[in-house]
PDB file of C-alpha atoms and ligand atoms in Angstrom:
ATOM      1  CA  MET A   1     -20.272  -8.336 -26.732  1.00 46.00           C
ATOM      2  CA  ASP A   2     -19.915 -11.105 -29.386  1.00 53.00           C
ATOM      3  CA  ALA A   3     -18.648 -14.624 -28.708  1.00 56.00           C
ATOM      4  CA  ALA A   4     -15.249 -13.959 -30.317  1.00 58.00           C
ATOM      5  CA  ALA A   5     -14.678 -10.909 -28.091  1.00 57.00           C
ATOM      6  CA  THR A   6     -15.568 -12.992 -25.046  1.00 72.00           C
ATOM      7  CA  ASP A   7     -13.039 -15.651 -26.010  1.00 85.00           C
ATOM      8  CA  LEU A   8     -10.362 -12.991 -26.398  1.00 86.00           C
ATOM      9  CA  GLU A   9     -11.233 -11.449 -23.059  1.00 87.00           C
ATOM     10  CA  ILE A  10     -10.975 -14.846 -21.374  1.00 91.00           C
ATOM     11  CA  ALA A  11      -7.587 -15.395 -23.043  1.00 92.00           C
ATOM     12  CA  PHE A  12      -6.317 -12.022 -21.825  1.00 94.00           C
ATOM     13  CA  ARG A  13      -7.540 -12.754 -18.303  1.00 94.00           C
ATOM     14  CA  LEU A  14      -5.646 -16.058 -18.288  1.00 96.00           C
ATOM     15  CA  TRP A  15      -2.540 -14.446 -19.726  1.00 97.00           C
ATOM     16  CA  ARG A  16      -2.707 -11.702 -17.085  1.00 97.00           C
ATOM     17  CA  GLU A  17      -2.828 -14.396 -14.385  1.00 97.00           C
ATOM     18  CA  SER A  18       0.282 -16.024 -15.878  1.00 98.00           C
ATOM     19  CA  ILE A  19       2.045 -12.647 -15.959  1.00 98.00           C
ATOM     20  CA  ASN A  20       1.148 -11.993 -12.316  1.00 98.00           C
ATOM     21  CA  GLN A  21       2.302 -15.468 -11.264  1.00 98.00           C
ATOM     22  CA  ARG A  22       5.610 -15.096 -13.087  1.00 98.00           C
ATOM     23  CA  LEU A  23       6.185 -11.645 -11.561  1.00 98.00           C
ATOM     24  CA  SER A  24       5.477 -13.071  -8.080  1.00 97.00           C
ATOM     25  CA  GLY A  25       7.930 -15.872  -8.830  1.00 97.00           C
ATOM     26  CA  TYR A  26      10.649 -13.389  -9.750  1.00 97.00           C
ATOM     27  CA  MET A  27      10.097 -11.582  -6.448  1.00 96.00           C
ATOM     28  CA  ALA A  28      10.073 -14.807  -4.419  1.00 94.00           C
ATOM     29  CA  GLU A  29      13.451 -15.960  -5.740  1.00 89.00           C
ATOM     30  CA  ARG A  30      15.261 -12.808  -4.470  1.00 84.00           C
ATOM     31  CA  LEU A  31      16.435 -14.585  -1.307  1.00 83.00           C
ATOM     32  CA  ASP A  32      19.465 -12.385  -0.633  1.00 91.00           C
ATOM     33  CA  CYS A  33      17.545  -9.145  -1.037  1.00 95.00           C
ATOM     34  CA  PRO A  34      17.083  -7.083   2.167  1.00 96.00           C
ATOM     35  CA  PRO A  35      13.469  -7.846   3.210  1.00 96.00           C
ATOM     36  CA  ARG A  36      12.338  -4.214   3.265  1.00 97.00           C
ATOM     37  CA  LEU A  37      13.718  -3.612  -0.242  1.00 98.00           C
ATOM     38  CA  ARG A  38      11.988  -6.711  -1.572  1.00 97.00           C
ATOM     39  CA  GLU A  39       8.765  -5.603   0.127  1.00 97.00           C
ATOM     40  CA  SER A  40       9.013  -2.191  -1.512  1.00 98.00           C
ATOM     41  CA  MET A  41       9.703  -3.686  -4.965  1.00 98.00           C
ATOM     42  CA  ALA A  42       6.881  -6.219  -4.640  1.00 97.00           C
ATOM     43  CA  TYR A  43       4.493  -3.582  -3.235  1.00 98.00           C
ATOM     44  CA  SER A  44       4.489  -1.723  -6.550  1.00 98.00           C
ATOM     45  CA  LEU A  45       5.212  -4.572  -8.955  1.00 98.00           C
ATOM     46  CA  LEU A  46       2.436  -6.829  -7.642  1.00 97.00           C
ATOM     47  CA  ALA A  47      -0.119  -4.053  -7.094  1.00 95.00           C
ATOM     48  CA  GLY A  48      -2.191  -4.940 -10.131  1.00 87.00           C
ATOM     49  CA  GLY A  49      -2.154  -2.755 -13.194  1.00 91.00           C
ATOM     50  CA  LYS A  50      -3.473  -3.654 -16.610  1.00 94.00           C
ATOM     51  CA  ARG A  51      -0.283  -5.515 -17.642  1.00 97.00           C
ATOM     52  CA  LEU A  52      -0.666  -3.984 -21.086  1.00 97.00           C
ATOM     53  CA  ARG A  53       3.064  -4.097 -21.845  1.00 98.00           C
ATOM     54  CA  PRO A  54       3.590  -7.820 -21.150  1.00 98.00           C
ATOM     55  CA  LEU A  55       0.377  -8.536 -23.047  1.00 97.00           C
ATOM     56  CA  LEU A  56       1.769  -6.654 -26.044  1.00 98.00           C
ATOM     57  CA  ALA A  57       4.908  -8.823 -25.957  1.00 98.00           C
ATOM     58  CA  MET A  58       2.840 -12.029 -25.818  1.00 98.00           C
ATOM     59  CA  VAL A  59       0.392 -10.903 -28.491  1.00 97.00           C
ATOM     60  CA  ALA A  60       3.208  -9.859 -30.855  1.00 98.00           C
ATOM     61  CA  CYS A  61       4.910 -13.206 -30.334  1.00 98.00           C
ATOM     62  CA  GLU A  62       1.698 -15.031 -31.207  1.00 97.00           C
ATOM     63  CA  ALA A  63       1.014 -12.756 -34.224  1.00 97.00           C
ATOM     64  CA  CYS A  64       4.443 -13.736 -35.582  1.00 97.00           C
ATOM     65  CA  GLY A  65       3.759 -17.452 -35.182  1.00 97.00           C
ATOM     66  CA  GLY A  66       5.505 -18.013 -31.836  1.00 97.00           C
ATOM     67  CA  ASP A  67       4.334 -19.452 -28.503  1.00 97.00           C
ATOM     68  CA  PRO A  68       3.056 -16.402 -26.572  1.00 97.00           C
ATOM     69  CA  PHE A  69       4.270 -17.880 -23.278  1.00 98.00           C
ATOM     70  CA  ALA A  70       7.854 -17.826 -24.589  1.00 98.00           C
ATOM     71  CA  ALA A  71       7.536 -14.026 -24.372  1.00 98.00           C
ATOM     72  CA  LEU A  72       6.556 -14.052 -20.664  1.00 98.00           C
ATOM     73  CA  PRO A  73      10.072 -13.292 -19.306  1.00 98.00           C
ATOM     74  CA  ALA A  74      10.483 -10.369 -21.732  1.00 98.00           C
ATOM     75  CA  GLY A  75       7.007  -9.108 -20.847  1.00 98.00           C
ATOM     76  CA  CYS A  76       7.812  -9.329 -17.123  1.00 98.00           C
ATOM     77  CA  ALA A  77      11.108  -7.490 -17.655  1.00 98.00           C
ATOM     78  CA  LEU A  78       9.205  -4.731 -19.430  1.00 98.00           C
ATOM     79  CA  GLU A  79       6.661  -4.540 -16.598  1.00 98.00           C
ATOM     80  CA  MET A  80       9.549  -4.135 -14.122  1.00 98.00           C
ATOM     81  CA  VAL A  81      10.917  -1.176 -16.101  1.00 98.00           C
ATOM     82  CA  HIS A  82       7.421   0.318 -16.348  1.00 98.00           C
ATOM     83  CA  THR A  83       6.909  -0.084 -12.579  1.00 98.00           C
ATOM     84  CA  TYR A  84      10.262   1.556 -11.818  1.00 98.00           C
ATOM     85  CA  SER A  85       9.213   4.520 -13.992  1.00 98.00           C
ATOM     86  CA  LEU A  86       5.925   4.859 -12.100  1.00 98.00           C
ATOM     87  CA  ILE A  87       7.641   4.728  -8.686  1.00 98.00           C
ATOM     88  CA  HIS A  88      10.134   7.422  -9.724  1.00 98.00           C
ATOM     89  CA  ASP A  89       7.504   9.511 -11.513  1.00 97.00           C
ATOM     90  CA  ASP A  90       5.407   9.638  -8.326  1.00 97.00           C
ATOM     91  CA  LEU A  91       8.275  11.023  -6.206  1.00 98.00           C
ATOM     92  CA  PRO A  92       8.040  14.567  -4.800  1.00 97.00           C
ATOM     93  CA  ALA A  93      10.859  15.633  -7.154  1.00 95.00           C
ATOM     94  CA  MET A  94       8.721  14.589 -10.150  1.00 94.00           C
ATOM     95  CA  ASP A  95       4.899  14.449 -10.121  1.00 91.00           C
ATOM     96  CA  ASP A  96       4.529  14.189  -6.344  1.00 94.00           C
ATOM     97  CA  ASP A  97       1.581  11.787  -6.400  1.00 93.00           C
ATOM     98  CA  ASP A  98      -0.063  10.143  -3.382  1.00 95.00           C
ATOM     99  CA  PHE A  99      -1.944   7.273  -5.073  1.00 94.00           C
ATOM    100  CA  ARG A 100      -1.055   4.747  -7.752  1.00 94.00           C
ATOM    101  CA  ARG A 101      -2.703   1.471  -8.717  1.00 89.00           C
ATOM    102  CA  GLY A 102      -5.296   2.009  -6.015  1.00 89.00           C
ATOM    103  CA  ARG A 103      -2.916   2.340  -3.091  1.00 95.00           C
ATOM    104  CA  PRO A 104      -0.590   4.930  -1.543  1.00 97.00           C
ATOM    105  CA  THR A 105       2.488   5.546  -3.689  1.00 98.00           C
ATOM    106  CA  ASN A 106       5.690   3.690  -2.894  1.00 98.00           C
ATOM    107  CA  HIS A 107       7.473   6.635  -1.242  1.00 98.00           C
ATOM    108  CA  LYS A 108       4.416   7.317   0.974  1.00 98.00           C
ATOM    109  CA  VAL A 109       4.754   3.820   2.429  1.00 98.00           C
ATOM    110  CA  PHE A 110       8.493   3.135   2.321  1.00 98.00           C
ATOM    111  CA  GLY A 111      10.019   6.622   2.264  1.00 98.00           C
ATOM    112  CA  GLU A 112      11.785   8.377  -0.595  1.00 98.00           C
ATOM    113  CA  SER A 113      15.174   6.667  -0.279  1.00 98.00           C
ATOM    114  CA  LEU A 114      13.761   3.158  -0.440  1.00 98.00           C
ATOM    115  CA  ALA A 115      11.354   4.112  -3.234  1.00 98.00           C
ATOM    116  CA  ILE A 116      14.269   5.373  -5.344  1.00 98.00           C
ATOM    117  CA  LEU A 117      16.259   2.226  -4.597  1.00 98.00           C
ATOM    118  CA  ALA A 118      13.308  -0.104  -5.286  1.00 98.00           C
ATOM    119  CA  GLY A 119      12.937   1.575  -8.686  1.00 98.00           C
ATOM    120  CA  ASP A 120      16.663   1.180  -9.351  1.00 98.00           C
ATOM    121  CA  ALA A 121      16.519  -2.489  -8.350  1.00 98.00           C
ATOM    122  CA  LEU A 122      13.513  -3.217 -10.590  1.00 98.00           C
ATOM    123  CA  LEU A 123      15.246  -1.582 -13.546  1.00 98.00           C
ATOM    124  CA  THR A 124      18.348  -3.696 -12.952  1.00 98.00           C
ATOM    125  CA  LEU A 125      16.421  -6.926 -12.358  1.00 98.00           C
ATOM    126  CA  ALA A 126      14.666  -6.455 -15.708  1.00 98.00           C
ATOM    127  CA  PHE A 127      17.933  -6.894 -17.569  1.00 98.00           C
ATOM    128  CA  GLU A 128      18.962  -9.896 -15.454  1.00 98.00           C
ATOM    129  CA  VAL A 129      15.663 -11.562 -16.381  1.00 98.00           C
ATOM    130  CA  LEU A 130      16.087 -10.793 -20.082  1.00 98.00           C
ATOM    131  CA  ALA A 131      19.702 -11.962 -20.216  1.00 98.00           C
ATOM    132  CA  ARG A 132      18.995 -15.150 -18.255  1.00 97.00           C
ATOM    133  CA  ASP A 133      15.521 -16.251 -19.303  1.00 98.00           C
ATOM    134  CA  VAL A 134      15.161 -15.288 -22.970  1.00 98.00           C
ATOM    135  CA  GLN A 135      16.494 -17.943 -25.338  1.00 93.00           C
ATOM    136  CA  PRO A 136      18.605 -18.202 -27.472  1.00 96.00           C
ATOM    137  CA  GLY A 137      21.411 -15.871 -26.343  1.00 97.00           C
ATOM    138  CA  ASN A 138      21.471 -13.701 -29.480  1.00 98.00           C
ATOM    139  CA  VAL A 139      17.730 -13.006 -29.126  1.00 98.00           C
ATOM    140  CA  ALA A 140      18.246 -12.180 -25.434  1.00 98.00           C
ATOM    141  CA  ALA A 141      20.971  -9.697 -26.401  1.00 98.00           C
ATOM    142  CA  ALA A 142      18.728  -8.062 -29.013  1.00 98.00           C
ATOM    143  CA  CYS A 143      15.894  -7.819 -26.446  1.00 98.00           C
ATOM    144  CA  CYS A 144      18.282  -6.186 -23.923  1.00 98.00           C
ATOM    145  CA  ALA A 145      19.209  -3.617 -26.577  1.00 98.00           C
ATOM    146  CA  ASP A 146      15.528  -2.988 -27.462  1.00 98.00           C
ATOM    147  CA  LEU A 147      14.504  -2.436 -23.855  1.00 98.00           C
ATOM    148  CA  ALA A 148      17.574  -0.357 -22.938  1.00 98.00           C
ATOM    149  CA  SER A 149      17.164   2.013 -25.857  1.00 98.00           C
ATOM    150  CA  ALA A 150      13.396   2.326 -25.266  1.00 98.00           C
ATOM    151  CA  ALA A 151      13.882   3.132 -21.568  1.00 98.00           C
ATOM    152  CA  GLY A 152      17.060   5.192 -21.688  1.00 97.00           C
ATOM    153  CA  GLU A 153      18.427   8.596 -22.523  1.00 96.00           C
ATOM    154  CA  CYS A 154      16.876   8.740 -26.008  1.00 96.00           C
ATOM    155  CA  GLY A 155      13.651   6.977 -24.996  1.00 97.00           C
ATOM    156  CA  MET A 156      11.542   7.164 -21.836  1.00 98.00           C
ATOM    157  CA  VAL A 157      14.053   9.131 -19.735  1.00 98.00           C
ATOM    158  CA  ALA A 158      14.435  11.619 -22.610  1.00 97.00           C
ATOM    159  CA  GLY A 159      10.637  11.953 -22.835  1.00 95.00           C
ATOM    160  CA  GLN A 160      10.423  12.652 -19.114  1.00 94.00           C
ATOM    161  CA  VAL A 161      13.151  15.320 -19.332  1.00 95.00           C
ATOM    162  CA  VAL A 162      11.534  17.079 -22.307  1.00 92.00           C
ATOM    163  CA  ASP A 163       8.150  16.892 -20.542  1.00 89.00           C
ATOM    164  CA  LEU A 164       9.581  18.550 -17.423  1.00 88.00           C
ATOM    165  CA  GLU A 165      11.249  21.204 -19.605  1.00 88.00           C
ATOM    166  CA  ALA A 166       7.953  21.899 -21.392  1.00 84.00           C
ATOM    167  CA  GLU A 167       6.336  22.716 -18.032  1.00 81.00           C
ATOM    168  CA  GLN A 168       8.940  25.485 -17.633  1.00 81.00           C
ATOM    169  CA  THR A 169       9.032  26.833 -21.183  1.00 81.00           C
ATOM    170  CA  GLY A 170       5.287  26.589 -21.806  1.00 74.00           C
ATOM    171  CA  VAL A 171       5.751  25.237 -25.369  1.00 72.00           C
ATOM    172  CA  LYS A 172       2.249  24.330 -26.529  1.00 75.00           C
ATOM    173  CA  ASP A 173       1.895  22.587 -29.870  1.00 86.00           C
ATOM    174  CA  VAL A 174       0.752  19.128 -30.887  1.00 89.00           C
ATOM    175  CA  ALA A 175       4.013  18.181 -32.655  1.00 91.00           C
ATOM    176  CA  HIS A 176       5.962  18.879 -29.468  1.00 89.00           C
ATOM    177  CA  LEU A 177       3.444  16.932 -27.396  1.00 91.00           C
ATOM    178  CA  GLU A 178       3.634  13.943 -29.755  1.00 93.00           C
ATOM    179  CA  GLY A 179       7.432  14.033 -29.618  1.00 93.00           C
ATOM    180  CA  ILE A 180       7.293  13.827 -25.826  1.00 93.00           C
ATOM    181  CA  HIS A 181       4.848  10.925 -25.782  1.00 92.00           C
ATOM    182  CA  ARG A 182       6.557   8.937 -28.501  1.00 95.00           C
ATOM    183  CA  ARG A 183       9.563   8.807 -26.202  1.00 96.00           C
ATOM    184  CA  LYS A 184       7.948   8.874 -22.769  1.00 93.00           C
ATOM    185  CA  THR A 185       5.425   6.074 -23.274  1.00 94.00           C
ATOM    186  CA  GLY A 186       5.448   5.012 -26.934  1.00 96.00           C
ATOM    187  CA  ARG A 187       8.970   3.611 -27.093  1.00 97.00           C
ATOM    188  CA  LEU A 188       8.438   1.338 -24.095  1.00 97.00           C
ATOM    189  CA  LEU A 189       5.160  -0.023 -25.443  1.00 97.00           C
ATOM    190  CA  MET A 190       6.847  -0.602 -28.782  1.00 97.00           C
ATOM    191  CA  SER A 191       9.729  -2.521 -27.203  1.00 98.00           C
ATOM    192  CA  GLY A 192       7.180  -5.065 -25.960  1.00 98.00           C
ATOM    193  CA  LEU A 193       6.106  -5.645 -29.543  1.00 98.00           C
ATOM    194  CA  THR A 194       9.601  -5.931 -30.994  1.00 98.00           C
ATOM    195  CA  MET A 195      10.799  -8.223 -28.201  1.00 98.00           C
ATOM    196  CA  GLY A 196       7.753 -10.460 -28.705  1.00 98.00           C
ATOM    197  CA  GLY A 197       8.381 -10.501 -32.452  1.00 98.00           C
ATOM    198  CA  ARG A 198      12.077 -11.321 -32.040  1.00 98.00           C
ATOM    199  CA  ILE A 199      11.272 -14.206 -29.682  1.00 98.00           C
ATOM    200  CA  ALA A 200       8.998 -15.627 -32.400  1.00 98.00           C
ATOM    201  CA  GLY A 201      11.865 -15.322 -34.917  1.00 98.00           C
ATOM    202  CA  ALA A 202      10.245 -12.499 -36.926  1.00 98.00           C
ATOM    203  CA  ASP A 203      12.240 -10.998 -39.814  1.00 98.00           C
ATOM    204  CA  ALA A 204      13.044  -7.280 -40.172  1.00 97.00           C
ATOM    205  CA  PRO A 205      10.017  -6.349 -42.365  1.00 97.00           C
ATOM    206  CA  THR A 206       7.675  -8.049 -39.883  1.00 98.00           C
ATOM    207  CA  LEU A 207       9.281  -6.204 -36.963  1.00 98.00           C
ATOM    208  CA  ARG A 208       8.723  -2.948 -38.894  1.00 97.00           C
ATOM    209  CA  ARG A 209       5.009  -3.785 -39.284  1.00 97.00           C
ATOM    210  CA  LEU A 210       4.796  -4.369 -35.533  1.00 97.00           C
ATOM    211  CA  GLU A 211       6.466  -0.993 -34.988  1.00 96.00           C
ATOM    212  CA  GLU A 212       3.955   0.757 -37.225  1.00 96.00           C
ATOM    213  CA  TYR A 213       1.116  -0.839 -35.263  1.00 97.00           C
ATOM    214  CA  GLY A 214       2.895   0.208 -32.051  1.00 97.00           C
ATOM    215  CA  GLN A 215       3.297   3.829 -33.097  1.00 95.00           C
ATOM    216  CA  GLY A 216      -0.449   4.231 -33.504  1.00 95.00           C
ATOM    217  CA  VAL A 217      -1.351   2.307 -30.369  1.00 96.00           C
ATOM    218  CA  GLY A 218       1.283   4.174 -28.330  1.00 95.00           C
ATOM    219  CA  LEU A 219      -0.046   7.610 -29.229  1.00 95.00           C
ATOM    220  CA  ALA A 220      -3.642   6.453 -28.840  1.00 96.00           C
ATOM    221  CA  PHE A 221      -2.760   5.113 -25.373  1.00 95.00           C
ATOM    222  CA  GLN A 222      -1.520   8.552 -24.359  1.00 94.00           C
ATOM    223  CA  ILE A 223      -4.558  10.364 -25.758  1.00 94.00           C
ATOM    224  CA  ALA A 224      -6.763   7.927 -23.816  1.00 94.00           C
ATOM    225  CA  ASP A 225      -4.690   8.618 -20.684  1.00 92.00           C
ATOM    226  CA  ASP A 226      -5.159  12.390 -21.102  1.00 92.00           C
ATOM    227  CA  LEU A 227      -8.904  11.943 -21.683  1.00 93.00           C
ATOM    228  CA  LEU A 228      -9.170   9.791 -18.559  1.00 93.00           C
ATOM    229  CA  ASP A 229      -7.548  12.590 -16.568  1.00 89.00           C
ATOM    230  CA  VAL A 230     -10.389  14.856 -17.725  1.00 88.00           C
ATOM    231  CA  SER A 231     -13.335  12.506 -17.264  1.00 78.00           C
ATOM    232  CA  GLY A 232     -12.113   9.272 -15.648  1.00 68.00           C
ATOM    233  CA  ASP A 233     -13.409   7.797 -12.400  1.00 70.00           C
ATOM    234  CA  PRO A 234     -10.687   8.061  -9.690  1.00 69.00           C
ATOM    235  CA  GLU A 235     -12.048   4.868  -8.025  1.00 72.00           C
ATOM    236  CA  LYS A 236     -11.507   2.829 -11.187  1.00 66.00           C
ATOM    237  CA  MET A 237      -8.230   4.582 -12.027  1.00 68.00           C
ATOM    238  CA  GLY A 238      -6.740   3.963  -8.587  1.00 66.00           C
ATOM    239  CA  LYS A 239      -5.214   7.468  -8.598  1.00 68.00           C
ATOM    240  CA  GLY A 240      -6.207  11.109  -8.613  1.00 65.00           C
ATOM    241  CA  VAL A 241      -7.683  12.680 -11.769  1.00 65.00           C
ATOM    242  CA  GLN A 242      -8.056  16.209 -13.156  1.00 68.00           C
ATOM    243  CA  LYS A 243      -4.498  17.022 -12.178  1.00 71.00           C
ATOM    244  CA  ASP A 244      -3.113  17.919 -15.613  1.00 71.00           C
ATOM    245  CA  ALA A 245      -5.005  21.176 -16.191  1.00 65.00           C
ATOM    246  CA  GLY A 246      -4.191  22.445 -12.683  1.00 64.00           C
ATOM    247  CA  LEU A 247      -0.494  21.737 -13.245  1.00 67.00           C
ATOM    248  CA  GLY A 248      -0.574  23.525 -16.613  1.00 69.00           C
ATOM    249  CA  LYS A 249       0.424  20.249 -18.337  1.00 76.00           C
ATOM    250  CA  LEU A 250       0.521  19.901 -22.071  1.00 79.00           C
ATOM    251  CA  THR A 251      -2.266  17.430 -22.972  1.00 88.00           C
ATOM    252  CA  TYR A 252      -4.328  16.440 -26.020  1.00 92.00           C
ATOM    253  CA  PRO A 253      -7.697  17.612 -24.632  1.00 92.00           C
ATOM    254  CA  GLY A 254      -5.974  20.831 -23.480  1.00 89.00           C
ATOM    255  CA  LEU A 255      -4.631  21.515 -26.983  1.00 90.00           C
ATOM    256  CA  LEU A 256      -7.322  20.002 -29.212  1.00 92.00           C
ATOM    257  CA  GLY A 257     -10.439  19.759 -27.058  1.00 93.00           C
ATOM    258  CA  VAL A 258     -12.147  16.533 -25.967  1.00 93.00           C
ATOM    259  CA  ASP A 259     -14.026  15.777 -29.222  1.00 95.00           C
ATOM    260  CA  GLU A 260     -11.036  16.208 -31.528  1.00 95.00           C
ATOM    261  CA  SER A 261      -8.881  14.164 -29.113  1.00 95.00           C
ATOM    262  CA  ARG A 262     -11.449  11.325 -29.260  1.00 95.00           C
ATOM    263  CA  ARG A 263     -11.527  11.529 -33.065  1.00 96.00           C
ATOM    264  CA  ARG A 264      -7.730  11.247 -33.230  1.00 96.00           C
ATOM    265  CA  LEU A 265      -7.719   8.394 -30.748  1.00 95.00           C
ATOM    266  CA  TRP A 266     -10.074   6.282 -32.871  1.00 94.00           C
ATOM    267  CA  GLY A 267      -8.382   7.301 -36.145  1.00 96.00           C
ATOM    268  CA  LEU A 268      -5.060   6.017 -34.809  1.00 96.00           C
ATOM    269  CA  LEU A 269      -6.639   2.818 -33.530  1.00 96.00           C
ATOM    270  CA  ASP A 270      -8.405   2.152 -36.849  1.00 96.00           C
ATOM    271  CA  GLU A 271      -5.038   2.402 -38.612  1.00 96.00           C
ATOM    272  CA  ALA A 272      -3.467   0.108 -36.013  1.00 96.00           C
ATOM    273  CA  LYS A 273      -6.259  -2.428 -36.561  1.00 96.00           C
ATOM    274  CA  GLN A 274      -5.559  -2.384 -40.301  1.00 95.00           C
ATOM    275  CA  GLN A 275      -1.930  -3.202 -39.511  1.00 95.00           C
ATOM    276  CA  ALA A 276      -3.133  -5.968 -37.182  1.00 96.00           C
ATOM    277  CA  ALA A 277      -5.249  -7.418 -40.016  1.00 96.00           C
ATOM    278  CA  SER A 278      -2.075  -7.890 -42.090  1.00 95.00           C
ATOM    279  CA  PHE A 279      -1.064 -10.600 -39.575  1.00 97.00           C
ATOM    280  CA  GLY A 280      -4.156 -12.667 -40.455  1.00 95.00           C
ATOM    281  CA  THR A 281      -6.018 -14.653 -37.817  1.00 94.00           C
ATOM    282  CA  GLN A 282      -2.850 -14.850 -35.690  1.00 93.00           C
ATOM    283  CA  GLY A 283      -3.100 -11.050 -35.309  1.00 91.00           C
ATOM    284  CA  ALA A 284      -6.622 -11.091 -33.812  1.00 93.00           C
ATOM    285  CA  LYS A 285      -5.336 -10.212 -30.355  1.00 94.00           C
ATOM    286  CA  LEU A 286      -3.371  -7.243 -31.741  1.00 96.00           C
ATOM    287  CA  ALA A 287      -6.691  -5.797 -32.942  1.00 95.00           C
ATOM    288  CA  ALA A 288      -8.368  -6.647 -29.621  1.00 93.00           C
ATOM    289  CA  LEU A 289      -5.631  -4.853 -27.666  1.00 94.00           C
ATOM    290  CA  ALA A 290      -6.085  -1.756 -29.849  1.00 94.00           C
ATOM    291  CA  ASP A 291      -9.789  -1.782 -28.925  1.00 91.00           C
ATOM    292  CA  PHE A 292      -8.887  -2.256 -25.272  1.00 90.00           C
ATOM    293  CA  VAL A 293      -6.702   0.877 -25.402  1.00 92.00           C
ATOM    294  CA  GLY A 294      -9.576   2.901 -26.876  1.00 91.00           C
ATOM    295  CA  LYS A 295     -12.226   1.642 -24.451  1.00 89.00           C
ATOM    296  CA  ARG A 296     -10.218   1.449 -21.256  1.00 82.00           C
ATOM    297  CA  ASP A 297     -11.700   3.159 -18.208  1.00 80.00           C
ATOM    298  CA  HIS A 298      -8.623   2.915 -15.969  1.00 77.00           C
TER     299      HIS A 298
HETATM  300  C1  LIG B 301      10.793   8.584 -14.021  1.00 84.59           C
HETATM  301  C2  LIG B 301      12.413   7.950 -15.839  1.00 84.59           C
HETATM  302  C3  LIG B 301      11.055   8.249 -15.413  1.00 84.59           C
HETATM  303  C4  LIG B 301      10.093   8.195 -16.326  1.00 84.59           C
HETATM  304  C5  LIG B 301       8.691   8.354 -16.021  1.00 84.59           C
HETATM  305  C6  LIG B 301       6.240   6.751 -18.035  1.00 84.59           C
HETATM  306  C7  LIG B 301       6.615   7.865 -17.149  1.00 84.59           C
HETATM  307  C8  LIG B 301       7.946   8.403 -17.308  1.00 84.59           C
HETATM  308  C9  LIG B 301       5.813   8.336 -16.200  1.00 84.59           C
HETATM  309  C10 LIG B 301       4.482   7.848 -15.954  1.00 84.59           C
HETATM  310  C11 LIG B 301       3.563   9.014 -15.847  1.00 84.59           C
HETATM  311  C12 LIG B 301       2.354   8.804 -16.594  1.00 84.59           C
HETATM  312  C13 LIG B 301       1.120   8.757 -15.801  1.00 84.59           C
HETATM  313  C14 LIG B 301       2.383   8.685 -17.915  1.00 84.59           C
HETATM  314  C15 LIG B 301       1.172   8.505 -18.699  1.00 84.59           C
HETATM  315  C16 LIG B 301       1.063   7.172 -19.346  1.00 84.59           C
HETATM  316  C17 LIG B 301       1.306   6.055 -18.424  1.00 84.59           C
HETATM  317  C18 LIG B 301       2.651   5.477 -18.420  1.00 84.59           C
HETATM  318  C19 LIG B 301       0.324   5.610 -17.636  1.00 84.59           C
HETATM  319  C20 LIG B 301       0.457   4.466 -16.727  1.00 84.59           C
HETATM  320  O1  LIG B 301       0.480   3.284 -17.468  1.00 84.59           O
HETATM  321  P1  LIG B 301      -0.712   2.243 -17.407  1.00 84.59           P
HETATM  322  O2  LIG B 301      -2.015   2.955 -17.635  1.00 84.59           O
HETATM  323  O3  LIG B 301      -0.628   1.828 -15.884  1.00 84.59           O
HETATM  324  O4  LIG B 301      -0.416   1.106 -18.318  1.00 84.59           O
HETATM  325  P2  LIG B 301      -0.860   0.387 -15.199  1.00 84.59           P
HETATM  326  O5  LIG B 301      -0.909   0.720 -13.720  1.00 84.59           O
HETATM  327  O6  LIG B 301      -2.142  -0.198 -15.709  1.00 84.59           O
HETATM  328  O7  LIG B 301       0.339  -0.441 -15.536  1.00 84.59           O
END
C-alpha cells in the first residue's frame, strides 16, 4: 500500500467515526420515543456497516469544492433509509434472514412488529434530519426530493418489487438484472452523490458527472455483492453466504460466471475512476471509494 492510499484510508476511518458519532447523536436526542422502539432502531443503525453511502455524500461534497462535514446530516439520513431497507429485507415476508451486520437480525431480537415499525421510524426520521439539518432550505428541499425518489416507488422499492417478481417468473437475462439493481441499490447510492454535490453548490453538469460515476460504482457494488455471496467469508460479512444460488436468485455470477463478472466489475470501476479524475485532486477520494468497492471483502 502506498503512502497516499494510507492517508486516504486514515481519512475514511476518521470520517466513519464522525458518521457513527452523528448517528448516535440522532438516536440519543429521541427523548419521547418509546424506549423499546429506540432500542430497536439503534440496534440496527449503530451495528456497524461500512457506511459507504454517507461516505459517498461526503466525498462528492469534497469533490465539488465543499466542506465534506457539511454533508454529514444528508449522509446520516441516507444511512437511516439504507438501514430501514435492510431491516425490512430481512423479514420473513422478504428474504427471511437470521444475521445482518454480524448480529441476529432485528426481527429475531425485537419481533416482527417492532422490526417493521423501527424501519418505518428510521425512514421517517431520515426526512426530518434532511429538512432540519441541511442548509439552506432550498438545498434541503432538493435533497429530500433526491432521497425520496431514490428510495420510493420508482427507485429502491420498485427494484425490490421487480426482484421479487423475477423470482416467480424466472426471467434470466443481464439487462433485466441490471434494471433491478439500478433501482434496488444504484439509485440510493447515487442519491448520496447528488446530495453531497448539491450541498457543495454544484451546478447541473457537475451533478450529471457525479451521476455517471455513480452509475458505474452502483452496478459494480452489486456485482461485488453477488461475488461475495459465492466466495465471501461469512465471519467477515457478518451474515450468511451462498444463499443466492439455493434460492434460485438472479445474480451476475449465476448468469455470466465468476470470471466474466470480475471482468465487468473492474471495467465499470475503471470507467468510474476516469470520471473521478475529471474532478482533479479534489476527486481523489471518489477514485479511492471505487477501489474500495472492488476490493471489499464484506
Ligand atoms: C425492503 C423496500 C425494501 C427494500 C430492500 C436494498 C434492499 C432493498 C435490500 C437489501 C438486500 C441486499 C443484500 C441487497 C444487496 C446490496 C446491498 C444493499 C447490500 C448491503 O449493503 P452494504 O454492503 O451493507 O453497504 P452495510 O452493512 O455495510 O451497510
